[in-house]
Tab-separated table of C-alpha atoms in Angstrom:
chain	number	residue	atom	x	y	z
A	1	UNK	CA	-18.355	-77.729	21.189
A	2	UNK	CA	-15.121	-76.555	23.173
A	3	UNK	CA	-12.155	-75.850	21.003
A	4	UNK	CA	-9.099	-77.221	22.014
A	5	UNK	CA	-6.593	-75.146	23.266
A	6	UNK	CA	-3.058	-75.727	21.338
A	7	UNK	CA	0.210	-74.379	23.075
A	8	UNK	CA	2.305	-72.197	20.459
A	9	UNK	CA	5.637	-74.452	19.689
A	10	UNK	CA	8.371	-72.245	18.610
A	11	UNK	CA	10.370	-74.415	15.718
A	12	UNK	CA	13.279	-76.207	16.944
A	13	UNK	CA	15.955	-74.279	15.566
A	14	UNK	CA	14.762	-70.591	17.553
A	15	UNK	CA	15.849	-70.305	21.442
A	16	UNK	CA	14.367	-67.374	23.778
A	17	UNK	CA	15.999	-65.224	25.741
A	18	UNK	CA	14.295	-63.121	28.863
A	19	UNK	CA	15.464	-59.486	28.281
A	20	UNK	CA	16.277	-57.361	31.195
A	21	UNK	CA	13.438	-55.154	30.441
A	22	UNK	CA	11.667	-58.379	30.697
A	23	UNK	CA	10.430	-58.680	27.266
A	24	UNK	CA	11.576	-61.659	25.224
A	25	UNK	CA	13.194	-62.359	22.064
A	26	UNK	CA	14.639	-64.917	19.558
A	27	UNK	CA	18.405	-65.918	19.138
A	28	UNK	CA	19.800	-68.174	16.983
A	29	UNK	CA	21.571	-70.945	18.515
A	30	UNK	CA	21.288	-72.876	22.034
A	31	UNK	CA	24.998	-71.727	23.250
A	32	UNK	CA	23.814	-68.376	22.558
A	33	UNK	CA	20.743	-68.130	24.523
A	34	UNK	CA	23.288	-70.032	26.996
A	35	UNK	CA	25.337	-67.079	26.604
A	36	UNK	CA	22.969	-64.510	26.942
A	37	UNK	CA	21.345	-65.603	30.115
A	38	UNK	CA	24.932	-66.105	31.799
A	39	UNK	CA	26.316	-62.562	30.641
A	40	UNK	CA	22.910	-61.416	31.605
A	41	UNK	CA	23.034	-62.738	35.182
A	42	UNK	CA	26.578	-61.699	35.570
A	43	UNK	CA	25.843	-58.047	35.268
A	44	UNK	CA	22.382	-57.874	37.097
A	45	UNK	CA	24.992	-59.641	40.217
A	46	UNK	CA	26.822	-56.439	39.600
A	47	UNK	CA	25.168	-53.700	39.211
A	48	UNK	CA	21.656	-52.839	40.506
A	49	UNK	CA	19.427	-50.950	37.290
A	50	UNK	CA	15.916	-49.806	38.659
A	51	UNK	CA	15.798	-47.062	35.973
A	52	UNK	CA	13.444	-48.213	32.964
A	53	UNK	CA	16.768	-46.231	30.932
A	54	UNK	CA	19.566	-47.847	32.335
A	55	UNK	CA	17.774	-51.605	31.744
A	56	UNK	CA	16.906	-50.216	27.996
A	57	UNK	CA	20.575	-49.586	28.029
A	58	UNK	CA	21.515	-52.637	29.621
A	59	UNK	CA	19.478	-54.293	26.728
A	60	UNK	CA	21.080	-52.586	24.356
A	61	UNK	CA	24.872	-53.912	25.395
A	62	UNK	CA	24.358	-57.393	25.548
A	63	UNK	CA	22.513	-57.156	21.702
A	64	UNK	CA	25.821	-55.560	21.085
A	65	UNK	CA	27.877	-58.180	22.926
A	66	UNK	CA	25.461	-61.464	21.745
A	67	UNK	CA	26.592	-60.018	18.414
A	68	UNK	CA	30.402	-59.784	18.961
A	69	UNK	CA	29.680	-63.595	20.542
A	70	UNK	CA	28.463	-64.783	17.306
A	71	UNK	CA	30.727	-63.410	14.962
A	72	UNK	CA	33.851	-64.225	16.540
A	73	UNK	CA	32.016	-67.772	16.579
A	74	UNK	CA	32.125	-67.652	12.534
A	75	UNK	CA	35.579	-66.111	12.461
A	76	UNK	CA	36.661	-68.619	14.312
A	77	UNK	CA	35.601	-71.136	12.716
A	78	UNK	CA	35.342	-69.475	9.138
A	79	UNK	CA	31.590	-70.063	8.490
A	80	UNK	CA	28.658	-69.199	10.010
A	81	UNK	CA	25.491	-71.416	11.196
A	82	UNK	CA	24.367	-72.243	8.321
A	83	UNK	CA	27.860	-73.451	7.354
A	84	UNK	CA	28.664	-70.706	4.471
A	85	UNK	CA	31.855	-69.365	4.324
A	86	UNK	CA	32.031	-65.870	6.063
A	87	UNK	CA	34.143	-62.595	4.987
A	88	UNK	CA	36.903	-62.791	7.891
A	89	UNK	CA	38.019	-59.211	6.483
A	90	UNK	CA	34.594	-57.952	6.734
A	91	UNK	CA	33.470	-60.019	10.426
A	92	UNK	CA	36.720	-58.172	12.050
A	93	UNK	CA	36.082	-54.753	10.743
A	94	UNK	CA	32.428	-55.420	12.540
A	95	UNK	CA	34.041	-56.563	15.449
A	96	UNK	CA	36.521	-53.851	15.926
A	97	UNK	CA	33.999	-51.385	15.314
A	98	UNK	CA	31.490	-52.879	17.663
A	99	UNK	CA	33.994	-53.473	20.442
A	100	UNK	CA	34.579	-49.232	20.001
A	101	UNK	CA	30.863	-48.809	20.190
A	102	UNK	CA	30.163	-50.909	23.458
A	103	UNK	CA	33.373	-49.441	25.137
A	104	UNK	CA	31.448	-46.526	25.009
A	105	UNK	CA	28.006	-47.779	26.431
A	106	UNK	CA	29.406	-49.660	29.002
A	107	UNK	CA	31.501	-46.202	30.058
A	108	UNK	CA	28.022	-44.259	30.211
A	109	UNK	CA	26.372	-46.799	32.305
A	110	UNK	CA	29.680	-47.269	34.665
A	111	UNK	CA	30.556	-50.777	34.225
A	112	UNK	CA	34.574	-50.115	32.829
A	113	UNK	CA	36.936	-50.930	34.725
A	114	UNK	CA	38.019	-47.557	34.684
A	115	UNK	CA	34.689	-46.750	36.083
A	116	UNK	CA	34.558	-49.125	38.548
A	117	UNK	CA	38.222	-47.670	39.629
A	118	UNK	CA	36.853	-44.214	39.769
A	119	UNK	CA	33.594	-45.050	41.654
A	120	UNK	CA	35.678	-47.080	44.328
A	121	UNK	CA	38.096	-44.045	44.918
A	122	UNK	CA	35.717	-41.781	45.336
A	123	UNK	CA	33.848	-44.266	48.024
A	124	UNK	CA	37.363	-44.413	49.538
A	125	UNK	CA	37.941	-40.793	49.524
A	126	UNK	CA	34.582	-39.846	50.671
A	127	UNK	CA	34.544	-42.168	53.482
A	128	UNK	CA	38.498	-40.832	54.451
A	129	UNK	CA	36.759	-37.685	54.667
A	130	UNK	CA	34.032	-38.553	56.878
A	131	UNK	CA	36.557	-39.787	58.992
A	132	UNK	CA	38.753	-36.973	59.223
A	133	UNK	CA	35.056	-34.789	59.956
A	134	UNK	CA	34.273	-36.829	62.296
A	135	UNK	CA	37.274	-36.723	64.188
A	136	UNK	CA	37.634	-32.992	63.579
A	137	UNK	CA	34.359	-32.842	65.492
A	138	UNK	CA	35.241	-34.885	68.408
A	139	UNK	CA	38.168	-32.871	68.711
A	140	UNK	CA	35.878	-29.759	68.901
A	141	UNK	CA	33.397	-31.674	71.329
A	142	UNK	CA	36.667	-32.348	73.146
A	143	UNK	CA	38.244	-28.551	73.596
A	144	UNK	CA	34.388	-27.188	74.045
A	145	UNK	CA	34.316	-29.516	77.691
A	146	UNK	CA	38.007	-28.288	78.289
A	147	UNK	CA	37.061	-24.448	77.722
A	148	UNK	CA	33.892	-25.290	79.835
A	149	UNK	CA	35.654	-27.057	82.799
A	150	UNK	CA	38.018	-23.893	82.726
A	151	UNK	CA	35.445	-21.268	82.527
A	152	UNK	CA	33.204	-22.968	84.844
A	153	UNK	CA	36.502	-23.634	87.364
A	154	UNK	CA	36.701	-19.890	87.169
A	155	UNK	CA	33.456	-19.226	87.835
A	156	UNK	CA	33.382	-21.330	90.782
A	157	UNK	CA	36.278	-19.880	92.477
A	158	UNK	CA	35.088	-15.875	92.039
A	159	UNK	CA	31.908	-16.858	93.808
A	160	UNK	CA	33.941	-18.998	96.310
A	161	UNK	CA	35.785	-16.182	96.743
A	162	UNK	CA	32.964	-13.851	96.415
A	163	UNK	CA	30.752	-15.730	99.332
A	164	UNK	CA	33.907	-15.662	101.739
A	165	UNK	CA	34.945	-11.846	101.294
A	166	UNK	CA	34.096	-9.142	103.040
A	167	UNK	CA	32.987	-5.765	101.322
A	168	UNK	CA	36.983	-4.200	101.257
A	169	UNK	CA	38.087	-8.150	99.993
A	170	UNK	CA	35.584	-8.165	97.284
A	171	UNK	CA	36.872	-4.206	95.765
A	172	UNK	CA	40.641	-5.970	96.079
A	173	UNK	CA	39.394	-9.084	93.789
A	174	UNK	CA	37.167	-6.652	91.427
A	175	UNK	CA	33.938	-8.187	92.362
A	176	UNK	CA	32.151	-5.603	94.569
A	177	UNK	CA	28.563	-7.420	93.675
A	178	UNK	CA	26.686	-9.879	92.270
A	179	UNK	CA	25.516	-8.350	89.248
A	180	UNK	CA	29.213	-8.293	88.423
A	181	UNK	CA	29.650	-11.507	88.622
A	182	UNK	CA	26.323	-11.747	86.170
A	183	UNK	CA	28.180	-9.289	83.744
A	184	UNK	CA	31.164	-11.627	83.747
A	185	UNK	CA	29.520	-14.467	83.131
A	186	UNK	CA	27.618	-12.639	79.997
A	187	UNK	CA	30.973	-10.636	78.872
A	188	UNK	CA	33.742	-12.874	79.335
A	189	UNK	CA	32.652	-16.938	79.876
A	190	UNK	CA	29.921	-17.462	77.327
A	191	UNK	CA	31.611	-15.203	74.440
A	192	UNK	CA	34.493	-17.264	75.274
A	193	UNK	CA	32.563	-20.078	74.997
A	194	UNK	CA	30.701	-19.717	72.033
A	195	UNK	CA	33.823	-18.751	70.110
A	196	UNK	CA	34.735	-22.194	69.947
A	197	UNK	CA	31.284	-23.197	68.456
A	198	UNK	CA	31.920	-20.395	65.677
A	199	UNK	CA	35.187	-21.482	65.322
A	200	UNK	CA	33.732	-24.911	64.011
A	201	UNK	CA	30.725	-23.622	62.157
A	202	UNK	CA	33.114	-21.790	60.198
A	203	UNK	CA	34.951	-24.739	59.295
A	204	UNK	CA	31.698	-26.443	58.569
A	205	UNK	CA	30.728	-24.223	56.043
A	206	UNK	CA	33.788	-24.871	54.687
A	207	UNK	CA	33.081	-28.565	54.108
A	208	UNK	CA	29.181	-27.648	52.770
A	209	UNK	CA	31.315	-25.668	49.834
A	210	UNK	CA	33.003	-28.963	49.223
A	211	UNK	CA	29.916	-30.620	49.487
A	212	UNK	CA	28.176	-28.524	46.984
């Protein structure tokens, strides 16, 4: 004969909560686990943890804060749950000290204000320096195809020059063959050139020791 299967029913007066972790636990009244869920939601809509760690952590602060929620519930209203009469001296020590305590968790895992200040300016300076690197570098892109029309203007006119001379023409202009024109080009126009490109590299390194 089949046994019936019977569904666990959790009493009426315990209300689950869906960690971030994803395990689940008990709280203690139904505009707590209301609370939970919400506080829970709002963060995971903020922040994105992957990290076992950080959702441990995560964990950890709203425990913290579901607590401060329930006692400033019975300071308020001077007893707790079960309607007994509470220690208000004693519930705002608690609270003072736990507010301390998840000032400091919520610092570690970057969710301050303060934090969230710091994170954003260094976003906003990182990406004003990518800008200024990238325009540095256009600039450089820029003055390499000036130095290159120049050189290569040069060049143009001493074979121009070259191809229309005679033999006493060429000794006047200092070109007397084409292999000199060959040692100009590798002596004079691509040093020239390639001092721009290790004028920039040298600038890039630069940045890498920022970088680093």
């Amino acid at each position: 004969m089949e046994e019936d299967l019977v569904e666990e029913v959790l009493p009426p007066d315990i209300f689950t909560i869906t960690l971030v972790s994803g395990a689940q636990a008990q709280v203690m009244s139904e505009p707590e686990q209301e609370w939970f869920e919400e506080a829970k939601d709002n963060y995971l809509q903020q922040t994105r943890f992957t990290d076992q760690t950080d959702q441990a952590d995560l964990d950890r602060l709203l425990n913290l804060e579901l607590l401060t929620y329930r006692w400033s519930q019975w300071l308020f209203s001077g007893h707790d749950y079960q309607g007994l009469a509470v220690d208000e001296t004693d519930l705002s020590r608690k609270l003072r000290d736990q507010s301390e305590t998840i000032n400091r968790l919520k610092s570690s895992l970057g969710l301050t204000k303060a934090a969230r200040n710091q994170d954003a300016a260094s976003v906003s300076e990182r990406w004003s320096q990518l800008k200024e690197r990238a325009k540095a570098f256009g600039m450089h892109r820029e003055e390499q195809l000036r130095k290159a029309l120049v050189l290569v203007n040069e060049l143009s006119s001493i074979v121009g020059t070259y191809d229309r001379s005679d033999k006493e023409e060429r000794e006047k202009i200092g070109f007397q063959s084409e292999k000199e024109i060959v040692d100009w080009i590798r002596e004079t126009m691509l040093p020239e050139f390639k001092a721009l490109d290790e004028h920039f590299r040298e600038q890039q390194k630069f940045w890498r020791q920022q970088d680093a």
